[in-house]
Amino acid sequence: MAVRKKSLEIVLIEGISDTDRGQEMPILKEFFGMLDWECKPRKAHGLASAKHNRAAFLEALLQTKSRFVHVSAHGSGSDLTVDRYAPNEARTNLRDIMDFCQTKGLRAPLSGRFVTISACGDIAPSYALGLHKHAEVTAVITPLASLDFHESALFTMMFYFTLLAPPGRKKVRNRSERLAQYIDSFNRTKIAYLNVGGSGAHRLDYWWRGEHTTIN
């Protein structure tokens, strides 16, 4: 029997420790398989040191060729934390991203990329702005307030289902079409999410032709 080729792919960065609550990789990996989307898991926890955890996170985020990137981590303000509560807990911030890009000679590594940050804590708007400034991310979703794990996971699954499996989905050809589909999926997910009792505490930042737009 011929193996069916996956239609799309996503990099899933798991920064939640094995001993901590809130790992999304086991859930989303199975879910993406149901949607015929290839999932590329990347661990940023349980490594030899905090330095290794931080490096794994930055490499997975900034050196991917996948269009979509999903980050599962703890977050607060302008920091994302991987392997929290473990001996090798590592915080990453915009300075780390800027330094990594400079060291590796990366220019606009997130241009054309769509990043979803799933975290239990609120992420400052400056983080999304910094991802664009230092890595030229095209679109990024962040939480606006502290969320329970189940609520964050529910929003994420509803969003990806809307993005990947809408009725009569058509293949998108260029970046403007992909961005339009991404924005539309975010808006429809917000409406559905609010209707089932969700807080709606998510924000989308995107950039197109020099313009920055925010949807709360």
Tab-separated table of N, CA, C and O in Angstrom, residues 25-144:
chain	number	residue	atom	x	y	z
A	25	MET	N	2.486	18.261	23.377
A	25	MET	CA	2.972	17.408	22.296
A	25	MET	C	2.176	16.113	22.147
A	25	MET	O	1.790	15.758	21.016
A	26	PRO	N	1.881	15.378	23.233
A	26	PRO	CA	1.140	14.128	23.048
A	26	PRO	C	-0.237	14.345	22.428
A	26	PRO	O	-0.693	13.539	21.607
A	27	ILE	N	-0.905	15.432	22.805
A	27	ILE	CA	-2.243	15.719	22.298
A	27	ILE	C	-2.186	16.173	20.846
A	27	ILE	O	-2.877	15.644	19.973
A	28	LEU	N	-1.359	17.173	20.583
A	28	LEU	CA	-1.343	17.773	19.252
A	28	LEU	C	-0.725	16.849	18.205
A	28	LEU	O	-1.146	16.867	17.044
A	29	LYS	N	0.248	16.066	18.589
A	29	LYS	CA	0.856	15.146	17.624
A	29	LYS	C	-0.195	14.191	17.069
A	29	LYS	O	-0.267	13.943	15.862
A	30	GLU	N	-1.038	13.662	17.952
A	30	GLU	CA	-2.107	12.760	17.528
A	30	GLU	C	-3.155	13.515	16.715
A	30	GLU	O	-3.660	13.023	15.699
A	31	PHE	N	-3.479	14.708	17.163
A	31	PHE	CA	-4.490	15.521	16.498
A	31	PHE	C	-4.066	15.893	15.084
A	31	PHE	O	-4.849	15.810	14.131
A	32	PHE	N	-2.812	16.305	14.910
A	32	PHE	CA	-2.324	16.667	13.586
A	32	PHE	C	-2.337	15.469	12.651
A	32	PHE	O	-2.574	15.599	11.450
A	33	GLY	N	-2.068	14.286	13.195
A	33	GLY	CA	-2.127	13.088	12.380
A	33	GLY	C	-3.526	12.848	11.841
A	33	GLY	O	-3.704	12.427	10.693
A	34	MET	N	-4.536	13.128	12.658
A	34	MET	CA	-5.918	12.985	12.217
A	34	MET	C	-6.252	13.966	11.096
A	34	MET	O	-7.078	13.678	10.225
A	35	LEU	N	-5.609	15.124	11.131
A	35	LEU	CA	-5.868	16.154	10.128
A	35	LEU	C	-4.957	16.032	8.910
A	35	LEU	O	-4.928	16.908	8.048
A	36	ASP	N	-4.170	14.943	8.848
A	36	ASP	CA	-3.262	14.710	7.725
A	36	ASP	C	-2.191	15.793	7.637
A	36	ASP	O	-1.830	16.256	6.557
A	37	TRP	N	-1.706	16.212	8.795
A	37	TRP	CA	-0.665	17.235	8.859
A	37	TRP	C	0.565	16.637	9.518
A	37	TRP	O	0.479	16.050	10.589
A	38	GLU	N	1.693	16.747	8.884
A	38	GLU	CA	2.924	16.179	9.435
A	38	GLU	C	3.417	17.025	10.598
A	38	GLU	O	3.617	18.228	10.468
A	39	CYS	N	3.614	16.375	11.721
A	39	CYS	CA	4.090	17.066	12.923
A	39	CYS	C	5.561	16.721	13.152
A	39	CYS	O	5.939	15.547	13.158
A	40	LYS	N	6.379	17.742	13.341
A	40	LYS	CA	7.800	17.547	13.617
A	40	LYS	C	8.089	17.979	15.053
A	40	LYS	O	8.304	19.163	15.313
A	41	PRO	N	8.075	17.036	15.998
A	41	PRO	CA	8.304	17.389	17.400
A	41	PRO	C	9.753	17.799	17.651
A	41	PRO	O	10.690	17.210	17.098
A	42	ARG	N	9.920	18.812	18.478
A	42	ARG	CA	11.250	19.263	18.887
A	42	ARG	C	11.236	19.477	20.394
A	42	ARG	O	10.443	20.260	20.908
A	43	LYS	N	12.107	18.783	21.106
A	43	LYS	CA	12.164	18.904	22.555
A	43	LYS	C	13.067	20.059	22.972
A	43	LYS	O	14.174	20.210	22.458
A	44	ALA	N	12.571	20.856	23.922
A	44	ALA	CA	13.389	21.898	24.529
A	44	ALA	C	13.326	21.740	26.047
A	44	ALA	O	13.184	22.700	26.798
A	45	HIS	N	13.386	20.492	26.482
A	45	HIS	CA	13.356	20.190	27.913
A	45	HIS	C	14.061	18.858	28.129
A	45	HIS	O	14.250	18.066	27.210
A	46	GLY	N	14.475	18.640	29.368
A	46	GLY	CA	15.093	17.367	29.724
A	46	GLY	C	16.470	17.155	29.141
A	46	GLY	O	16.965	16.012	29.123
A	47	LEU	N	17.122	18.202	28.684
A	47	LEU	CA	18.459	18.065	28.115
A	47	LEU	C	19.531	18.236	29.195
A	47	LEU	O	19.229	18.415	30.371
A	48	ALA	N	20.781	18.212	28.788
A	48	ALA	CA	21.878	18.110	29.753
A	48	ALA	C	22.027	19.327	30.655
A	48	ALA	O	22.540	19.218	31.770
A	49	SER	N	21.595	20.506	30.188
A	49	SER	CA	21.769	21.728	30.975
A	49	SER	C	20.770	22.772	30.504
A	49	SER	O	20.120	22.613	29.458
A	50	ALA	N	20.659	23.834	31.272
A	50	ALA	CA	19.789	24.948	30.878
A	50	ALA	C	20.257	25.528	29.543
A	50	ALA	O	19.436	25.914	28.699
A	51	LYS	N	21.557	25.577	29.352
A	51	LYS	CA	22.119	26.082	28.097
A	51	LYS	C	21.660	25.235	26.919
A	51	LYS	O	21.297	25.771	25.865
A	52	HIS	N	21.643	23.929	27.084
A	52	HIS	CA	21.214	23.037	26.016
A	52	HIS	C	19.718	23.185	25.751
A	52	HIS	O	19.277	23.160	24.595
A	53	ASN	N	18.921	23.331	26.807
A	53	ASN	CA	17.484	23.530	26.631
A	53	ASN	C	17.206	24.820	25.864
A	53	ASN	O	16.366	24.861	24.965
A	54	ARG	N	17.908	25.879	26.240
A	54	ARG	CA	17.712	27.174	25.573
A	54	ARG	C	18.137	27.084	24.104
A	54	ARG	O	17.443	27.585	23.215
A	55	ALA	N	19.264	26.459	23.852
A	55	ALA	CA	19.751	26.324	22.481
A	55	ALA	C	18.787	25.502	21.630
A	55	ALA	O	18.521	25.840	20.469
A	56	ALA	N	18.237	24.429	22.207
A	56	ALA	CA	17.288	23.589	21.471
A	56	ALA	C	16.045	24.385	21.101
A	56	ALA	O	15.512	24.245	19.994
A	57	PHE	N	15.575	25.205	22.022
A	57	PHE	CA	14.405	26.040	21.752
A	57	PHE	C	14.687	27.036	20.634
A	57	PHE	O	13.897	27.176	19.682
A	58	LEU	N	15.798	27.735	20.718
A	58	LEU	CA	16.125	28.754	19.719
A	58	LEU	C	16.362	28.135	18.341
A	58	LEU	O	15.936	28.694	17.322
A	59	GLU	N	17.020	27.001	18.292
A	59	GLU	CA	17.265	26.332	17.010
A	59	GLU	C	15.958	25.884	16.368
A	59	GLU	O	15.752	26.051	15.163
A	60	ALA	N	15.065	25.302	17.174
A	60	ALA	CA	13.789	24.828	16.634
A	60	ALA	C	12.929	25.981	16.138
A	60	ALA	O	12.242	25.865	15.120
A	61	LEU	N	12.960	27.095	16.846
A	61	LEU	CA	12.148	28.255	16.472
A	61	LEU	C	12.710	28.987	15.265
A	61	LEU	O	11.965	29.353	14.342
A	62	LEU	N	14.022	29.197	15.236
A	62	LEU	CA	14.625	30.123	14.278
A	62	LEU	C	15.313	29.463	13.091
A	62	LEU	O	15.682	30.150	12.140
A	63	GLN	N	15.482	28.156	13.126
A	63	GLN	CA	16.152	27.489	12.014
A	63	GLN	C	15.250	26.481	11.303
A	63	GLN	O	15.730	25.609	10.597
A	64	THR	N	13.960	26.640	11.462
A	64	THR	CA	13.027	25.756	10.789
A	64	THR	C	12.698	26.271	9.392
A	64	THR	O	12.761	27.475	9.138
A	65	LYS	N	12.343	25.363	8.514
A	65	LYS	CA	11.862	25.738	7.192
A	65	LYS	C	10.356	25.515	7.069
A	65	LYS	O	9.769	25.752	6.016
A	66	SER	N	9.751	25.062	8.164
A	66	SER	CA	8.312	24.841	8.169
A	66	SER	C	7.572	26.180	8.221
A	66	SER	O	8.036	27.122	8.857
A	67	ARG	N	6.438	26.216	7.583
A	67	ARG	CA	5.638	27.441	7.549
A	67	ARG	C	5.020	27.735	8.908
A	67	ARG	O	4.878	28.881	9.303
A	68	PHE	N	4.638	26.680	9.627
A	68	PHE	CA	3.943	26.838	10.897
A	68	PHE	C	4.795	26.321	12.053
A	68	PHE	O	5.414	25.270	11.954
A	69	VAL	N	4.785	27.081	13.144
A	69	VAL	CA	5.540	26.708	14.347
A	69	VAL	C	4.618	26.849	15.552
A	69	VAL	O	3.971	27.881	15.729
A	70	HIS	N	4.567	25.811	16.371
A	70	HIS	CA	3.777	25.854	17.597
A	70	HIS	C	4.714	25.721	18.784
A	70	HIS	O	5.526	24.786	18.840
A	71	VAL	N	4.595	26.642	19.741
A	71	VAL	CA	5.452	26.644	20.927
A	71	VAL	C	4.611	26.339	22.157
A	71	VAL	O	3.629	27.035	22.440
A	72	SER	N	4.983	25.307	22.885
A	72	SER	CA	4.346	24.957	24.157
A	72	SER	C	5.360	25.219	25.255
A	72	SER	O	6.392	24.547	25.341
A	73	ALA	N	5.077	26.230	26.100
A	73	ALA	CA	6.034	26.617	27.133
A	73	ALA	C	5.313	27.391	28.226
A	73	ALA	O	4.151	27.757	28.092
A	74	HIS	N	6.019	27.647	29.305
A	74	HIS	CA	5.518	28.577	30.305
A	74	HIS	C	5.911	29.984	29.860
A	74	HIS	O	6.960	30.173	29.236
A	75	GLY	N	5.074	30.942	30.171
A	75	GLY	CA	5.388	32.295	29.736
A	75	GLY	C	4.885	33.347	30.702
A	75	GLY	O	3.888	33.150	31.398
A	76	SER	N	5.578	34.454	30.726
A	76	SER	CA	5.155	35.590	31.531
A	76	SER	C	5.889	36.822	31.047
A	76	SER	O	7.122	36.826	30.946
A	77	GLY	N	5.131	37.851	30.713
A	77	GLY	CA	5.761	39.090	30.260
A	77	GLY	C	6.531	38.888	28.972
A	77	GLY	O	5.979	38.454	27.965
A	78	SER	N	7.809	39.167	29.016
A	78	SER	CA	8.641	39.056	27.814
A	78	SER	C	9.524	37.815	27.847
A	78	SER	O	10.473	37.703	27.067
A	79	ASP	N	9.228	36.879	28.749
A	79	ASP	CA	10.030	35.658	28.867
A	79	ASP	C	9.202	34.423	28.537
A	79	ASP	O	8.021	34.349	28.864
A	80	LEU	N	9.842	33.449	27.909
A	80	LEU	CA	9.304	32.104	27.794
A	80	LEU	C	10.245	31.191	28.571
A	80	LEU	O	11.472	31.340	28.487
A	81	THR	N	9.674	30.265	29.333
A	81	THR	CA	10.484	29.385	30.160
A	81	THR	C	10.298	27.945	29.725
A	81	THR	O	9.170	27.467	29.590
A	82	VAL	N	11.407	27.255	29.495
A	82	VAL	CA	11.356	25.837	29.142
A	82	VAL	C	11.949	25.020	30.288
A	82	VAL	O	12.844	25.476	30.997
A	83	ASP	N	11.398	23.814	30.465
A	83	ASP	CA	11.823	22.910	31.533
A	83	ASP	C	11.652	23.539	32.919
A	83	ASP	O	12.494	23.359	33.814
A	84	ARG	N	10.544	24.239	33.111
A	84	ARG	CA	10.282	24.905	34.382
A	84	ARG	C	10.154	23.882	35.512
A	84	ARG	O	9.656	22.778	35.312
A	85	TYR	N	10.605	24.262	36.687
A	85	TYR	CA	10.595	23.432	37.888
A	85	TYR	C	11.591	22.277	37.817
A	85	TYR	O	11.664	21.460	38.738
A	86	ALA	N	12.335	22.172	36.742
A	86	ALA	CA	13.358	21.128	36.626
A	86	ALA	C	14.727	21.746	36.927
A	86	ALA	O	14.893	22.974	36.900
A	87	PRO	N	15.731	20.921	37.206
A	87	PRO	CA	17.060	21.463	37.513
A	87	PRO	C	17.632	22.334	36.399
A	87	PRO	O	18.414	23.252	36.671
A	88	ASN	N	17.265	22.047	35.158
A	88	ASN	CA	17.838	22.781	34.026
A	88	ASN	C	16.846	23.761	33.400
A	88	ASN	O	16.806	23.944	32.192
A	89	GLU	N	16.017	24.385	34.249
A	89	GLU	CA	15.074	25.399	33.786
A	89	GLU	C	15.812	26.510	33.053
A	89	GLU	O	16.873	26.959	33.480
A	90	ALA	N	15.245	26.946	31.928
A	90	ALA	CA	15.899	27.991	31.126
A	90	ALA	C	14.881	29.023	30.673
A	90	ALA	O	13.838	28.678	30.128
A	91	ARG	N	15.185	30.275	30.915
A	91	ARG	CA	14.366	31.367	30.405
A	91	ARG	C	14.942	31.863	29.089
A	91	ARG	O	16.153	31.932	28.914
A	92	THR	N	14.048	32.188	28.173
A	92	THR	CA	14.488	32.774	26.905
A	92	THR	C	13.729	34.073	26.705
A	92	THR	O	12.552	34.179	27.080
A	93	ASN	N	14.401	35.038	26.133
A	93	ASN	CA	13.761	36.325	25.900
A	93	ASN	C	14.196	36.878	24.545
A	93	ASN	O	14.893	36.207	23.772
A	94	LEU	N	13.783	38.078	24.265
A	94	LEU	CA	14.069	38.676	22.954
A	94	LEU	C	15.562	38.907	22.748
A	94	LEU	O	16.050	38.835	21.612
A	95	ARG	N	16.284	39.151	23.819
A	95	ARG	CA	17.733	39.324	23.696
A	95	ARG	C	18.381	38.033	23.212
A	95	ARG	O	19.288	38.053	22.375
A	96	ASP	N	17.907	36.892	23.731
A	96	ASP	CA	18.430	35.598	23.287
A	96	ASP	C	18.160	35.384	21.801
A	96	ASP	O	19.013	34.861	21.065
A	97	ILE	N	16.973	35.776	21.364
A	97	ILE	CA	16.614	35.632	19.949
A	97	ILE	C	17.501	36.508	19.078
A	97	ILE	O	18.018	36.078	18.039
A	98	MET	N	17.696	37.754	19.497
A	98	MET	CA	18.546	38.666	18.742
A	98	MET	C	19.985	38.152	18.679
A	98	MET	O	20.610	38.135	17.605
A	99	ASP	N	20.517	37.705	19.809
A	99	ASP	CA	21.898	37.204	19.855
A	99	ASP	C	22.054	35.956	18.989
A	99	ASP	O	23.070	35.797	18.297
A	100	PHE	N	21.059	35.060	19.028
A	100	PHE	CA	21.129	33.837	18.240
A	100	PHE	C	21.156	34.161	16.745
A	100	PHE	O	21.946	33.580	15.995
A	101	CYS	N	20.304	35.082	16.334
A	101	CYS	CA	20.264	35.469	14.915
A	101	CYS	C	21.589	36.078	14.473
A	101	CYS	O	22.083	35.797	13.373
A	102	GLN	N	22.165	36.907	15.332
A	102	GLN	CA	23.438	37.542	14.985
A	102	GLN	C	24.566	36.514	14.925
A	102	GLN	O	25.387	36.526	14.003
A	103	THR	N	24.593	35.618	15.900
A	103	THR	CA	25.650	34.605	15.948
A	103	THR	C	25.588	33.665	14.754
A	103	THR	O	26.615	33.304	14.167
A	104	LYS	N	24.379	33.278	14.366
A	104	LYS	CA	24.191	32.344	13.259
A	104	LYS	C	24.117	33.034	11.902
A	104	LYS	O	24.054	32.361	10.860
A	105	GLY	N	24.150	34.352	11.899
A	105	GLY	CA	24.061	35.079	10.635
A	105	GLY	C	22.700	34.953	9.973
A	105	GLY	O	22.602	34.945	8.744
A	106	LEU	N	21.647	34.867	10.781
A	106	LEU	CA	20.299	34.699	10.251
A	106	LEU	C	19.646	36.057	10.006
A	106	LEU	O	19.636	36.920	10.888
A	107	ARG	N	19.097	36.223	8.830
A	107	ARG	CA	18.361	37.449	8.507
A	107	ARG	C	16.918	37.067	8.199
A	107	ARG	O	16.652	36.264	7.313
A	108	ALA	N	16.001	37.634	8.968
A	108	ALA	CA	14.571	37.387	8.784
A	108	ALA	C	14.224	35.899	8.764
A	108	ALA	O	13.550	35.430	7.851
A	109	PRO	N	14.665	35.126	9.772
A	109	PRO	CA	14.411	33.678	9.751
A	109	PRO	C	12.939	33.302	9.879
A	109	PRO	O	12.564	32.181	9.522
A	110	LEU	N	12.099	34.210	10.387
A	110	LEU	CA	10.676	33.894	10.543
A	110	LEU	C	9.795	34.607	9.519
A	110	LEU	O	8.573	34.628	9.654
A	111	SER	N	10.404	35.154	8.493
A	111	SER	CA	9.615	35.758	7.428
A	111	SER	C	8.803	34.680	6.719
A	111	SER	O	9.335	33.641	6.333
A	112	GLY	N	7.501	34.911	6.589
A	112	GLY	CA	6.630	33.913	5.982
A	112	GLY	C	6.221	32.810	6.934
A	112	GLY	O	5.553	31.860	6.531
A	113	ARG	N	6.621	32.927	8.207
A	113	ARG	CA	6.298	31.919	9.206
A	113	ARG	C	5.117	32.380	10.061
A	113	ARG	O	4.939	33.561	10.328
A	114	PHE	N	4.347	31.385	10.528
A	114	PHE	CA	3.186	31.634	11.369
A	114	PHE	C	3.418	30.912	12.693
A	114	PHE	O	3.502	29.690	12.725
A	115	VAL	N	3.526	31.679	13.770
A	115	VAL	CA	3.914	31.136	15.068
A	115	VAL	C	2.749	31.235	16.055
A	115	VAL	O	2.126	32.288	16.184
A	116	THR	N	2.469	30.136	16.726
A	116	THR	CA	1.487	30.123	17.802
A	116	THR	C	2.206	29.818	19.105
A	116	THR	O	2.886	28.799	19.217
A	117	ILE	N	2.083	30.726	20.071
A	117	ILE	CA	2.694	30.523	21.380
A	117	ILE	C	1.594	30.155	22.366
A	117	ILE	O	0.710	30.963	22.659
A	118	SER	N	1.641	28.929	22.844
A	118	SER	CA	0.659	28.431	23.803
A	118	SER	C	1.324	28.390	25.162
A	118	SER	O	2.222	27.584	25.402
A	119	ALA	N	0.901	29.281	26.036
A	119	ALA	CA	1.510	29.383	27.359
A	119	ALA	C	0.426	29.667	28.389
A	119	ALA	O	-0.618	30.233	28.072
A	120	CYS	N	0.696	29.283	29.629
A	120	CYS	CA	-0.296	29.478	30.678
A	120	CYS	C	-0.298	30.910	31.198
A	120	CYS	O	-1.268	31.347	31.814
A	121	GLY	N	0.781	31.644	30.978
A	121	GLY	CA	0.878	33.013	31.457
A	121	GLY	C	0.657	34.018	30.343
A	121	GLY	O	0.708	33.682	29.162
A	122	ASP	N	0.406	35.247	30.723
A	122	ASP	CA	0.193	36.294	29.730
A	122	ASP	C	1.532	36.730	29.140
A	122	ASP	O	2.517	36.900	29.841
A	123	ILE	N	1.539	36.870	27.828
A	123	ILE	CA	2.740	37.304	27.107
A	123	ILE	C	2.573	38.768	26.720
A	123	ILE	O	1.555	39.154	26.140
A	124	ALA	N	3.557	39.580	27.043
A	124	ALA	CA	3.481	41.012	26.763
A	124	ALA	C	3.433	41.255	25.253
A	124	ALA	O	4.082	40.546	24.485
A	125	PRO	N	2.670	42.269	24.811
A	125	PRO	CA	2.635	42.601	23.380
A	125	PRO	C	4.020	42.866	22.800
A	125	PRO	O	4.257	42.646	21.613
A	126	SER	N	4.946	43.320	23.654
A	126	SER	CA	6.302	43.609	23.181
A	126	SER	C	7.009	42.359	22.668
A	126	SER	O	7.944	42.448	21.859
A	127	TYR	N	6.568	41.165	23.115
A	127	TYR	CA	7.219	39.942	22.655
A	127	TYR	C	6.936	39.703	21.181
A	127	TYR	O	7.843	39.388	20.404
A	128	ALA	N	5.676	39.879	20.784
A	128	ALA	CA	5.329	39.720	19.372
A	128	ALA	C	6.042	40.770	18.533
A	128	ALA	O	6.554	40.474	17.443
A	129	LEU	N	6.093	41.993	19.037
A	129	LEU	CA	6.781	43.061	18.311
A	129	LEU	C	8.263	42.739	18.147
A	129	LEU	O	8.855	42.986	17.096
A	130	GLY	N	8.848	42.164	19.193
A	130	GLY	CA	10.263	41.797	19.131
A	130	GLY	C	10.530	40.662	18.166
A	130	GLY	O	11.563	40.648	17.491
A	131	LEU	N	9.606	39.689	18.090
A	131	LEU	CA	9.768	38.597	17.128
A	131	LEU	C	9.782	39.139	15.695
A	131	LEU	O	10.481	38.606	14.832
A	132	HIS	N	9.003	40.175	15.468
A	132	HIS	CA	9.019	40.765	14.127
A	132	HIS	C	10.282	41.602	13.912
A	132	HIS	O	10.907	41.533	12.846
A	133	LYS	N	10.658	42.367	14.910
A	133	LYS	CA	11.836	43.229	14.777
A	133	LYS	C	13.110	42.423	14.555
A	133	LYS	O	13.924	42.757	13.684
A	134	HIS	N	13.292	41.369	15.332
A	134	HIS	CA	14.549	40.617	15.286
A	134	HIS	C	14.533	39.444	14.317
A	134	HIS	O	15.595	38.998	13.874
A	135	ALA	N	13.329	38.907	13.998
A	135	ALA	CA	13.264	37.724	13.141
A	135	ALA	C	12.255	37.859	12.009
A	135	ALA	O	12.110	36.959	11.191
A	136	GLU	N	11.541	39.001	11.976
A	136	GLU	CA	10.563	39.323	10.924
A	136	GLU	C	9.466	38.271	10.787
A	136	GLU	O	9.100	37.872	9.675
A	137	VAL	N	8.935	37.826	11.937
A	137	VAL	CA	7.812	36.895	11.906
A	137	VAL	C	6.651	37.549	11.151
A	137	VAL	O	6.444	38.760	11.232
A	138	THR	N	5.908	36.760	10.387
A	138	THR	CA	4.779	37.294	9.625
A	138	THR	C	3.524	37.382	10.478
A	138	THR	O	2.774	38.357	10.395
A	139	ALA	N	3.281	36.371	11.322
A	139	ALA	CA	2.104	36.385	12.190
A	139	ALA	C	2.400	35.578	13.434
A	139	ALA	O	3.099	34.561	13.380
A	140	VAL	N	1.864	36.027	14.578
A	140	VAL	CA	2.097	35.321	15.830
A	140	VAL	C	0.873	35.456	16.729
A	140	VAL	O	0.292	36.536	16.844
A	141	ILE	N	0.467	34.340	17.329
A	141	ILE	CA	-0.626	34.316	18.288
A	141	ILE	C	-0.038	34.158	19.685
A	141	ILE	O	0.819	33.297	19.909
A	142	THR	N	-0.508	34.992	20.631
A	142	THR	CA	-0.039	34.923	22.012
A	142	THR	C	-1.226	35.023	22.965
A	142	THR	O	-2.264	35.588	22.618
A	143	PRO	N	-1.077	34.497	24.187
A	143	PRO	CA	-2.128	34.652	25.193
A	143	PRO	C	-2.068	36.047	25.819
A	143	PRO	O	-0.985	36.599	26.020
A	144	LEU	N	-3.243	36.599	26.113
A	144	LEU	CA	-3.332	37.932	26.712
A	144	LEU	C	-3.433	37.884	28.226
A	144	LEU	O	-3.268	38.900	28.889
